[in-house]
């Protein structure tokens, strides 16, 4: 069926769902393959973290620019460009011969994802503006988002063990090609929705470069002390670039990436700081747990992927619980409960030992930590747009996603460096275990800080009224 604009809603939904599945899957699919990637390309212990950093930094740093570009130049056009770049970068990354090749490909993947993710969501909103069709469409979108994260760790393990680590990159190519074909046939061209000034490219470059240098300075403390001239100079340049970004946002004649006055809203500020800390802890947890299972316990990639399923399913269960019963508690309370639960699970994770097993050292902490993370995800998104003007809700949502990705990069850089210092030059199962245990314990500390932010910054708003609760139920996927 084709509507009056020439769009085919069914094909549009299929394309957007596949895009979201692919982006969500790519956030987790490489984790299980990291040890084999390190061996295959010769990554150092600290350098391996750049496989994660490169994607998270470009994705998070350019996400707001991607949303602005979609509004300014047309959502279909930006979606197609993003899909093409994402698929090409995945193909190039699969053929990487050196660490730098893969890192560059992952950075290009992040750029593609920053373009296609906001364009896809905006297309979904425009194609299904009201009614039962909208409810079903967003139910499909949410389901594919959760499925991508859950299946990413499983497929990453299976591909790494039974094919080759390169297939964790190649797997994106057919998905991007299918999404591209669906979008070309089903998504109408449409006119750009924004006619204002051109997007602030300079601001996007400054914030991405500043965050990248900041992460680089932290990561390189494996060779240069915190007080060394190299480290201090790198961090100083990073700070200067970030300060320049703020100046540009305040003075640019173009449309800024973000109106800095948004941060005067306590909900926006608190939700973004909370998300940054949760993103740091969650990414670090995946990273250290995967390495512990494979490098300390000697588990194969396929079994490691299967062992991550309880964690992923617990995240889904926690998210469903928050949606189903969240009307009885204010969002801030859910953030505190979820943060404390996840912190407890990570502290439990920190007790891992070289003689441990999946049942005694991983299963219980995975369920507790995953459930806690699941409780946090929905409420923090609602708080991030609380009290925001309707025309800025898209910007506020994009900012929250950027905070999650940037937090992932910064947290893994800092905790990865700390774990490397604890491990020392002798990489034995005992020293590796000690380093990973420290990283997991510090992740728990980050979540305690997130809980303190929720208590100190976020307002304790009252639970939704009876009418609001009825409306909220309309957002759940329809059954039948």
CSV table of C-alpha atoms in Angstrom, one decimal:
chain,number,residue,atom,x,y,z
A,1,UNK,CA,0.0,0.0,0.0
A,2,UNK,CA,1.3,3.5,-0.9
A,3,UNK,CA,0.1,6.7,0.8
A,4,UNK,CA,-0.5,10.1,-0.9
A,5,UNK,CA,3.2,11.1,-0.5
A,6,UNK,CA,4.4,8.1,-2.4
A,7,UNK,CA,5.7,6.3,0.7
A,8,UNK,CA,5.0,2.7,1.4
A,9,UNK,CA,4.5,2.5,5.2
A,10,UNK,CA,5.1,-1.3,5.4
A,11,UNK,CA,8.4,-1.0,3.6
A,12,UNK,CA,9.4,2.1,5.6
A,13,UNK,CA,8.7,0.2,8.8
A,14,UNK,CA,10.7,-2.8,7.6
A,15,UNK,CA,13.7,-0.6,6.6
A,16,UNK,CA,13.7,1.4,9.9
A,17,UNK,CA,13.4,-1.8,12.0
A,18,UNK,CA,16.3,-3.4,10.1
A,19,UNK,CA,18.4,-0.2,10.6
A,20,UNK,CA,17.7,-0.2,14.3
A,21,UNK,CA,18.5,-3.9,14.6
A,22,UNK,CA,21.8,-3.4,12.8
A,23,UNK,CA,22.9,-0.4,14.9
A,24,UNK,CA,21.9,-2.1,18.1
A,25,UNK,CA,23.6,-5.3,17.1
A,26,UNK,CA,26.8,-3.5,16.1
A,27,UNK,CA,27.1,-2.0,19.6
A,28,UNK,CA,27.7,-5.5,21.1
A,29,UNK,CA,28.6,-7.9,18.3
A,30,UNK,CA,32.4,-7.1,18.4
A,31,UNK,CA,32.8,-7.6,22.2
A,32,UNK,CA,33.0,-11.4,22.1
A,33,UNK,CA,35.4,-11.3,19.2
A,34,UNK,CA,37.9,-8.9,20.8
A,35,UNK,CA,40.5,-11.5,21.9
A,36,UNK,CA,40.6,-13.0,18.4
A,37,UNK,CA,40.8,-9.6,16.9
A,38,UNK,CA,43.8,-8.7,19.1
A,39,UNK,CA,45.6,-11.9,18.0
A,40,UNK,CA,44.7,-11.5,14.4
A,41,UNK,CA,45.8,-7.9,14.0
A,42,UNK,CA,48.3,-7.5,16.8
A,43,UNK,CA,46.5,-5.1,19.0
A,44,UNK,CA,48.0,-4.3,22.4
A,45,UNK,CA,45.9,-4.8,25.5
A,46,UNK,CA,45.1,-1.1,25.8
A,47,UNK,CA,45.0,-0.4,22.0
A,48,UNK,CA,42.2,-3.0,21.7
A,49,UNK,CA,39.8,-0.7,23.5
A,50,UNK,CA,40.0,1.6,20.4
A,51,UNK,CA,37.8,-1.0,18.5
A,52,UNK,CA,35.1,0.2,20.9
A,53,UNK,CA,36.2,3.9,21.2
A,54,UNK,CA,36.4,4.6,17.5
A,55,UNK,CA,32.7,3.6,17.0
A,56,UNK,CA,31.3,5.2,20.2
A,57,UNK,CA,33.1,8.5,19.8
A,58,UNK,CA,32.1,9.2,16.2
A,59,UNK,CA,28.6,7.9,16.7
A,60,UNK,CA,28.1,9.9,19.9
A,61,UNK,CA,30.0,13.0,18.8
A,62,UNK,CA,28.2,13.3,15.4
A,63,UNK,CA,24.7,12.1,16.4
A,64,UNK,CA,23.3,15.6,16.9
A,65,UNK,CA,24.7,16.7,13.6
A,66,UNK,CA,23.2,13.7,11.9
A,67,UNK,CA,19.7,14.7,13.2
A,68,UNK,CA,20.2,18.3,12.1
A,69,UNK,CA,21.4,17.2,8.6
A,70,UNK,CA,18.4,14.9,8.2
A,71,UNK,CA,16.0,17.8,8.9
A,72,UNK,CA,17.9,20.2,6.7
A,73,UNK,CA,18.8,18.0,3.7
A,74,UNK,CA,16.0,15.4,3.7
A,75,UNK,CA,15.6,12.3,5.9
A,76,UNK,CA,15.6,9.8,3.0
A,77,UNK,CA,18.8,11.2,1.5
A,78,UNK,CA,20.7,11.1,4.8
A,79,UNK,CA,19.4,7.6,5.6
A,80,UNK,CA,20.6,6.3,2.2
A,81,UNK,CA,24.0,8.0,2.6
A,82,UNK,CA,24.4,6.7,6.1
A,83,UNK,CA,23.5,3.1,5.1
A,84,UNK,CA,25.9,3.2,2.2
A,85,UNK,CA,28.8,4.5,4.4
A,86,UNK,CA,27.9,2.0,7.2
A,87,UNK,CA,27.9,-1.0,4.8
A,88,UNK,CA,31.1,0.1,3.0
A,89,UNK,CA,32.9,0.7,6.3
A,90,UNK,CA,31.8,-2.8,7.5
A,91,UNK,CA,33.2,-4.4,4.4
A,92,UNK,CA,36.5,-2.5,4.6
A,93,UNK,CA,36.8,-3.4,8.3
A,94,UNK,CA,36.3,-7.1,7.6
A,95,UNK,CA,39.4,-7.0,5.3
A,96,UNK,CA,41.6,-5.0,7.8
A,97,UNK,CA,45.2,-6.1,7.9
A,98,UNK,CA,46.5,-3.8,10.6
A,99,UNK,CA,45.0,-2.3,13.8
A,100,UNK,CA,44.8,1.1,12.2
A,101,UNK,CA,42.7,-0.2,9.4
A,102,UNK,CA,40.1,-1.7,11.7
A,103,UNK,CA,40.0,1.4,14.0
A,104,UNK,CA,39.5,3.7,10.9
A,105,UNK,CA,36.7,1.4,9.7
A,106,UNK,CA,35.0,1.4,13.1
A,107,UNK,CA,35.2,5.2,13.1
A,108,UNK,CA,33.5,5.3,9.6
A,109,UNK,CA,30.8,3.0,10.9
A,110,UNK,CA,30.1,5.4,13.7
A,111,UNK,CA,29.8,8.3,11.2
A,112,UNK,CA,27.4,6.2,9.2
A,113,UNK,CA,25.4,5.3,12.3
A,114,UNK,CA,25.2,8.9,13.4
A,115,UNK,CA,23.6,9.8,10.0
A,116,UNK,CA,21.2,6.9,9.7
A,117,UNK,CA,19.9,6.4,13.2
A,118,UNK,CA,18.2,9.8,13.7
A,119,UNK,CA,17.0,9.9,10.1
A,120,UNK,CA,15.4,6.4,10.5
A,121,UNK,CA,13.6,7.4,13.8
A,122,UNK,CA,12.4,10.7,12.3
A,123,UNK,CA,11.0,8.8,9.2
A,124,UNK,CA,9.2,6.4,11.5
A,125,UNK,CA,7.6,9.3,13.4
A,126,UNK,CA,6.5,11.0,10.2
A,127,UNK,CA,5.2,7.9,8.5
A,128,UNK,CA,3.1,6.8,11.5
A,129,UNK,CA,2.0,10.1,13.1
A,130,UNK,CA,-1.0,8.8,15.1
A,131,UNK,CA,-3.3,6.0,15.9
A,132,UNK,CA,-3.0,2.2,16.3
A,133,UNK,CA,-0.5,2.0,13.4
A,134,UNK,CA,1.9,4.3,15.3
A,135,UNK,CA,1.6,2.1,18.4
A,136,UNK,CA,2.4,-1.1,16.4
A,137,UNK,CA,5.2,0.7,14.5
A,138,UNK,CA,7.0,1.8,17.7
A,139,UNK,CA,6.4,-1.6,19.2
A,140,UNK,CA,8.2,-3.2,16.3
A,141,UNK,CA,11.0,-0.6,16.6
A,142,UNK,CA,11.4,-1.3,20.3
A,143,UNK,CA,11.4,-5.0,19.8
A,144,UNK,CA,14.1,-4.9,17.1
A,145,UNK,CA,16.2,-2.6,19.3
A,146,UNK,CA,16.1,-5.0,22.2
A,147,UNK,CA,16.6,-8.1,19.9
A,148,UNK,CA,19.7,-6.5,18.3
A,149,UNK,CA,21.5,-6.0,21.6
A,150,UNK,CA,20.5,-9.5,22.8
A,151,UNK,CA,21.5,-11.3,19.7
A,152,UNK,CA,24.7,-9.3,19.1
A,153,UNK,CA,26.7,-11.1,21.8
A,154,UNK,CA,25.4,-14.5,20.7
A,155,UNK,CA,26.0,-13.9,17.0
A,156,UNK,CA,29.4,-12.4,17.7
A,157,UNK,CA,30.5,-15.5,19.5
A,158,UNK,CA,29.1,-17.9,16.9
A,159,UNK,CA,30.6,-16.0,14.0
A,160,UNK,CA,34.0,-15.7,15.7
A,161,UNK,CA,34.3,-19.4,16.6
A,162,UNK,CA,32.8,-21.1,13.6
A,163,UNK,CA,33.7,-18.6,10.8
A,164,UNK,CA,36.2,-15.9,11.6
A,165,UNK,CA,36.4,-12.7,13.7
A,166,UNK,CA,36.1,-10.8,10.4
A,167,UNK,CA,32.5,-11.9,10.1
A,168,UNK,CA,31.5,-9.6,13.0
A,169,UNK,CA,32.2,-6.9,10.5
A,170,UNK,CA,31.0,-8.6,7.3
A,171,UNK,CA,27.6,-9.5,8.9
A,172,UNK,CA,26.5,-5.8,8.6
A,173,UNK,CA,27.0,-5.8,4.8
A,174,UNK,CA,23.9,-7.8,3.8
A,175,UNK,CA,21.8,-6.1,6.4
A,176,UNK,CA,22.8,-2.6,5.1
A,177,UNK,CA,22.2,-3.7,1.5
A,178,UNK,CA,18.7,-5.0,2.4
A,179,UNK,CA,17.9,-1.9,4.4
A,180,UNK,CA,19.2,0.3,1.5
A,181,UNK,CA,16.9,-1.6,-1.0
A,182,UNK,CA,13.9,-1.3,1.3
A,183,UNK,CA,14.5,2.4,1.9
A,184,UNK,CA,14.9,3.2,-1.9
A,185,UNK,CA,11.6,1.5,-2.7
A,186,UNK,CA,9.5,2.3,0.4
A,187,UNK,CA,10.6,5.7,1.7
A,188,UNK,CA,9.2,8.8,-0.1
A,189,UNK,CA,11.6,11.6,-1.0
A,190,UNK,CA,9.8,14.3,0.8
A,191,UNK,CA,10.9,17.8,1.4
A,192,UNK,CA,13.4,18.8,4.2
A,193,UNK,CA,11.5,19.8,7.3
A,194,UNK,CA,14.0,22.5,8.4
A,195,UNK,CA,14.6,25.6,6.4
A,196,UNK,CA,16.8,27.4,8.8
A,197,UNK,CA,20.6,27.9,8.8
A,198,UNK,CA,23.0,25.2,7.8
A,199,UNK,CA,24.0,22.6,10.5
A,200,UNK,CA,27.0,23.5,12.7
A,201,UNK,CA,29.6,21.2,11.2
A,202,UNK,CA,32.5,23.1,13.0
A,203,UNK,CA,30.9,22.4,16.4
A,204,UNK,CA,30.5,18.7,15.6
A,205,UNK,CA,34.1,18.5,14.5
A,206,UNK,CA,35.4,20.3,17.6
A,207,UNK,CA,33.4,18.2,20.2
A,208,UNK,CA,34.3,14.9,18.4
A,209,UNK,CA,38.0,15.9,18.2
A,210,UNK,CA,38.1,17.1,21.8
A,211,UNK,CA,36.5,13.9,23.1
A,212,UNK,CA,38.8,11.7,21.0
A,213,UNK,CA,41.9,13.5,22.3
A,214,UNK,CA,40.6,13.2,25.8
A,215,UNK,CA,40.2,9.5,25.5
A,216,UNK,CA,43.6,9.2,23.7
A,217,UNK,CA,45.3,11.0,26.6
A,218,UNK,CA,43.7,8.7,29.2
A,219,UNK,CA,44.4,5.5,27.2
A,220,UNK,CA,48.1,6.4,26.6
A,221,UNK,CA,48.8,6.5,30.4
A,222,UNK,CA,49.9,2.9,29.8
A,223,UNK,CA,53.1,4.4,28.4
A,224,UNK,CA,53.1,8.0,29.8
A,225,UNK,CA,52.4,8.9,33.4
A,226,UNK,CA,49.5,11.3,34.2
A,227,UNK,CA,52.0,14.0,35.0
A,228,UNK,CA,54.2,13.5,32.0
A,229,UNK,CA,54.4,16.4,29.4
A,230,UNK,CA,52.9,14.2,26.7
A,231,UNK,CA,49.8,13.4,28.8
A,232,UNK,CA,49.3,16.9,30.1
A,233,UNK,CA,49.7,18.4,26.6
A,234,UNK,CA,47.2,16.0,25.1
A,235,UNK,CA,44.6,16.7,27.8
A,236,UNK,CA,45.2,20.5,27.5
A,237,UNK,CA,44.6,20.4,23.8
A,238,UNK,CA,41.4,18.3,24.4
A,239,UNK,CA,40.2,20.9,26.9
A,240,UNK,CA,40.9,23.7,24.5
A,241,UNK,CA,38.9,22.0,21.8
A,242,UNK,CA,36.0,21.4,24.1
A,243,UNK,CA,36.1,25.0,25.2
A,244,UNK,CA,36.1,26.1,21.6
A,245,UNK,CA,33.1,24.0,21.0
A,246,UNK,CA,31.2,25.8,23.8
A,247,UNK,CA,32.2,29.2,22.3
A,248,UNK,CA,31.1,28.1,18.8
A,249,UNK,CA,27.7,27.0,20.2
A,250,UNK,CA,27.2,30.4,21.9
A,251,UNK,CA,28.3,32.5,18.9
A,252,UNK,CA,27.7,30.6,15.7
A,253,UNK,CA,25.6,32.2,12.9
A,254,UNK,CA,24.6,28.7,11.9
A,255,UNK,CA,22.0,26.5,13.7
A,256,UNK,CA,23.9,25.3,16.8
A,257,UNK,CA,24.1,21.6,17.5
A,258,UNK,CA,22.5,22.2,20.9
A,259,UNK,CA,21.1,25.2,22.7
A,260,UNK,CA,23.2,25.3,25.8
A,261,UNK,CA,20.3,26.8,27.7
A,262,UNK,CA,18.8,23.3,27.7
A,263,UNK,CA,21.2,22.5,30.5
A,264,UNK,CA,19.4,24.9,32.8
A,265,UNK,CA,16.7,22.3,33.0
A,266,UNK,CA,17.6,20.0,35.9
A,267,UNK,CA,15.9,17.0,34.3
A,268,UNK,CA,18.0,17.4,31.1
A,269,UNK,CA,21.3,17.9,33.0
A,270,UNK,CA,20.7,15.1,35.5
A,271,UNK,CA,19.4,12.6,33.0
A,272,UNK,CA,22.4,13.2,30.7
A,273,UNK,CA,25.0,12.9,33.5
A,274,UNK,CA,23.3,9.8,34.8
A,275,UNK,CA,23.2,8.3,31.3
A,276,UNK,CA,26.9,9.1,30.7
A,277,UNK,CA,27.8,7.2,33.9
A,278,UNK,CA,25.5,4.3,33.1
A,279,UNK,CA,27.0,4.1,29.6
A,280,UNK,CA,30.5,4.0,31.0
A,281,UNK,CA,29.6,1.2,33.4
A,282,UNK,CA,27.6,-0.9,31.0
A,283,UNK,CA,30.2,-0.8,28.2
A,284,UNK,CA,33.0,-1.6,30.6
A,285,UNK,CA,31.0,-4.5,32.1
A,286,UNK,CA,30.6,-6.1,28.7
A,287,UNK,CA,34.3,-5.6,27.9
A,288,UNK,CA,35.8,-7.0,31.1
A,289,UNK,CA,33.3,-9.8,31.4
A,290,UNK,CA,34.0,-11.0,27.8
A,291,UNK,CA,37.8,-10.9,28.4
A,292,UNK,CA,37.4,-12.7,31.7
A,293,UNK,CA,35.4,-15.5,30.2
A,294,UNK,CA,37.8,-16.0,27.3
A,295,UNK,CA,41.3,-15.1,28.6
A,296,UNK,CA,41.0,-16.2,32.2
A,297,UNK,CA,38.5,-19.1,32.2
A,298,UNK,CA,39.5,-20.2,28.7
A,299,UNK,CA,35.9,-20.2,27.3
A,300,UNK,CA,35.5,-20.3,23.5
A,301,UNK,CA,33.8,-17.4,21.7
A,302,UNK,CA,30.6,-19.3,20.9
A,303,UNK,CA,30.1,-20.4,24.5
A,304,UNK,CA,30.9,-16.9,25.7
A,305,UNK,CA,28.2,-15.5,23.5
A,306,UNK,CA,25.7,-18.0,24.9
A,307,UNK,CA,26.8,-17.1,28.5
A,308,UNK,CA,26.0,-13.4,27.8
A,309,UNK,CA,22.4,-14.2,27.0
A,310,UNK,CA,21.2,-14.1,30.6
A,311,UNK,CA,22.6,-10.6,30.9
A,312,UNK,CA,20.9,-9.4,27.7
A,313,UNK,CA,17.6,-11.1,28.6
A,314,UNK,CA,17.8,-9.6,32.1
A,315,UNK,CA,18.1,-6.1,30.5
A,316,UNK,CA,15.0,-6.8,28.4
A,317,UNK,CA,13.1,-8.1,31.5
A,318,UNK,CA,14.1,-5.0,33.5
A,319,UNK,CA,12.9,-2.7,30.7
A,320,UNK,CA,9.6,-4.5,30.4
A,321,UNK,CA,9.1,-4.3,34.2
A,322,UNK,CA,9.8,-0.5,34.1
A,323,UNK,CA,7.2,0.0,31.4
A,324,UNK,CA,4.6,-2.3,33.0
A,325,UNK,CA,4.9,-1.2,36.6
A,326,UNK,CA,6.6,2.1,36.3
A,327,UNK,CA,3.4,4.1,36.7
A,328,UNK,CA,3.5,3.2,40.4
A,329,UNK,CA,6.9,4.8,41.0
A,330,UNK,CA,8.3,8.2,40.0
A,331,UNK,CA,11.0,7.9,37.4
A,332,UNK,CA,13.7,9.1,39.7
A,333,UNK,CA,12.9,6.3,42.1
A,334,UNK,CA,13.3,3.8,39.3
A,335,UNK,CA,16.7,5.2,38.5
A,336,UNK,CA,17.8,4.9,42.1
A,337,UNK,CA,16.6,1.3,42.4
A,338,UNK,CA,18.0,0.3,39.0
A,339,UNK,CA,21.3,2.0,39.7
A,340,UNK,CA,21.7,0.4,43.1
A,341,UNK,CA,20.8,-3.0,41.7
A,342,UNK,CA,23.2,-2.8,38.8
A,343,UNK,CA,26.0,-1.5,41.2
A,344,UNK,CA,25.3,-4.5,43.4
A,345,UNK,CA,25.7,-6.9,40.5
A,346,UNK,CA,28.9,-5.2,39.3
A,347,UNK,CA,30.4,-5.4,42.8
A,348,UNK,CA,29.5,-9.1,42.8
A,349,UNK,CA,31.2,-9.3,39.4
A,350,UNK,CA,34.3,-7.8,41.0
A,351,UNK,CA,34.7,-11.0,43.1
A,352,UNK,CA,35.7,-13.1,40.1
A,353,UNK,CA,38.7,-15.4,40.5
A,354,UNK,CA,40.9,-17.4,38.1
A,355,UNK,CA,39.4,-20.6,39.5
A,356,UNK,CA,35.8,-19.4,39.0
A,357,UNK,CA,33.1,-20.9,36.8
A,358,UNK,CA,30.2,-19.4,34.9
A,359,UNK,CA,27.6,-20.6,37.4
A,360,UNK,CA,29.4,-19.2,40.5
A,361,UNK,CA,31.1,-16.1,39.1
A,362,UNK,CA,29.1,-14.9,36.1
A,363,UNK,CA,25.4,-16.1,36.0
A,364,UNK,CA,24.2,-14.4,39.2
A,365,UNK,CA,26.0,-11.1,38.7
A,366,UNK,CA,24.8,-11.0,35.1
A,367,UNK,CA,21.1,-11.3,36.0
A,368,UNK,CA,21.3,-8.7,38.8
A,369,UNK,CA,23.3,-6.3,36.7
A,370,UNK,CA,21.2,-6.7,33.6
A,371,UNK,CA,18.0,-6.3,35.5
A,372,UNK,CA,19.3,-3.1,37.1
A,373,UNK,CA,20.4,-1.6,33.7
A,374,UNK,CA,17.0,-2.5,32.2
A,375,UNK,CA,15.1,-0.6,35.0
A,376,UNK,CA,17.1,2.6,34.2
A,377,UNK,CA,16.8,2.8,30.4
A,378,UNK,CA,13.2,3.8,30.0
A,379,UNK,CA,12.8,6.2,32.9
A,380,UNK,CA,16.0,8.2,32.1
A,381,UNK,CA,14.8,8.7,28.5
A,382,UNK,CA,11.5,10.2,29.8
A,383,UNK,CA,13.3,12.5,32.3
A,384,UNK,CA,15.7,13.7,29.5
A,385,UNK,CA,12.8,15.4,27.7
A,386,UNK,CA,10.8,16.5,30.8
A,387,UNK,CA,9.9,20.2,30.6
A,388,UNK,CA,11.6,20.6,27.2
A,389,UNK,CA,9.8,22.6,24.5
A,390,UNK,CA,8.2,20.5,21.8
A,391,UNK,CA,10.5,21.8,19.1
A,392,UNK,CA,13.5,20.7,21.2
A,393,UNK,CA,12.5,17.2,22.2
A,394,UNK,CA,14.3,15.7,19.2
A,395,UNK,CA,17.5,17.6,20.2
A,396,UNK,CA,17.1,16.4,23.8
A,397,UNK,CA,16.7,12.8,22.8
A,398,UNK,CA,19.7,13.0,20.5
A,399,UNK,CA,21.7,14.5,23.3
A,400,UNK,CA,20.9,11.6,25.6
A,401,UNK,CA,22.1,9.1,23.0
A,402,UNK,CA,25.3,11.1,22.5
A,403,UNK,CA,25.9,11.1,26.3
A,404,UNK,CA,25.5,7.3,26.3
A,405,UNK,CA,28.1,6.8,23.6
A,406,UNK,CA,30.6,9.4,24.9
A,407,UNK,CA,30.2,7.9,28.4
A,408,UNK,CA,31.0,4.5,26.9
A,409,UNK,CA,34.2,5.7,25.3
A,410,UNK,CA,35.4,7.8,28.3
A,411,UNK,CA,34.5,5.1,30.9
A,412,UNK,CA,36.2,2.3,29.0
A,413,UNK,CA,39.3,4.5,28.5
A,414,UNK,CA,39.6,5.3,32.2
A,415,UNK,CA,38.7,1.8,33.5
A,416,UNK,CA,40.7,0.0,30.8
A,417,UNK,CA,43.8,2.1,31.7
A,418,UNK,CA,43.3,1.3,35.4
A,419,UNK,CA,42.9,-2.4,34.7
A,420,UNK,CA,46.0,-2.4,32.6
A,421,UNK,CA,48.0,-0.8,35.4
A,422,UNK,CA,46.8,-3.4,37.8
A,423,UNK,CA,47.6,-6.2,35.4
A,424,UNK,CA,51.2,-5.1,34.9
A,425,UNK,CA,53.6,-6.4,32.3
A,426,UNK,CA,53.1,-10.1,33.2
A,427,UNK,CA,49.8,-11.2,31.6
A,428,UNK,CA,49.1,-14.3,33.6
A,429,UNK,CA,45.5,-15.6,34.4
A,430,UNK,CA,46.0,-14.2,37.9
A,431,UNK,CA,47.1,-10.8,36.9
A,432,UNK,CA,44.5,-10.5,34.1
A,433,UNK,CA,41.8,-11.6,36.6
A,434,UNK,CA,43.0,-8.9,39.0
A,435,UNK,CA,42.8,-6.2,36.3
A,436,UNK,CA,39.3,-7.2,35.1
A,437,UNK,CA,38.1,-7.5,38.7
A,438,UNK,CA,39.3,-3.9,39.4
A,439,UNK,CA,37.6,-2.7,36.2
A,440,UNK,CA,34.3,-4.3,37.2
A,441,UNK,CA,34.5,-2.9,40.8
A,442,UNK,CA,35.2,0.6,39.5
A,443,UNK,CA,32.1,0.2,37.2
A,444,UNK,CA,30.1,-0.4,40.3
A,445,UNK,CA,31.5,2.8,41.8
A,446,UNK,CA,30.4,4.7,38.7
A,447,UNK,CA,26.8,3.5,39.2
A,448,UNK,CA,26.9,4.6,42.8
A,449,UNK,CA,27.9,8.1,41.5
A,450,UNK,CA,24.9,7.9,39.1
A,451,UNK,CA,22.6,7.2,42.0
A,452,UNK,CA,23.9,10.2,43.8
A,453,UNK,CA,23.3,12.3,40.7
A,454,UNK,CA,19.7,11.0,40.6
A,455,UNK,CA,19.1,11.9,44.3
A,456,UNK,CA,20.8,15.3,44.2
A,457,UNK,CA,19.9,16.7,40.7
A,458,UNK,CA,16.8,15.1,39.4
A,459,UNK,CA,13.4,16.2,40.7
A,460,UNK,CA,11.2,13.8,42.4
A,461,UNK,CA,8.1,14.3,40.2
A,462,UNK,CA,4.9,12.6,41.2
A,463,UNK,CA,3.7,9.4,39.5
A,464,UNK,CA,1.6,9.8,36.4
A,465,UNK,CA,-2.1,10.4,36.9
A,466,UNK,CA,-4.8,7.8,36.0
A,467,UNK,CA,-5.3,9.5,32.6
A,468,UNK,CA,-1.6,9.5,31.9
A,469,UNK,CA,-1.3,5.8,32.9
A,470,UNK,CA,-4.1,5.0,30.4
A,471,UNK,CA,-2.2,6.9,27.7
A,472,UNK,CA,1.0,5.1,28.6
A,473,UNK,CA,-0.6,1.7,28.0
A,474,UNK,CA,-1.3,2.8,24.5
A,475,UNK,CA,2.4,2.9,23.8
A,476,UNK,CA,2.9,-0.8,24.5
A,477,UNK,CA,3.0,-3.1,21.4
A,478,UNK,CA,-0.5,-4.3,20.5
A,479,UNK,CA,-1.1,-8.0,20.9
A,480,UNK,CA,-2.8,-10.1,18.4
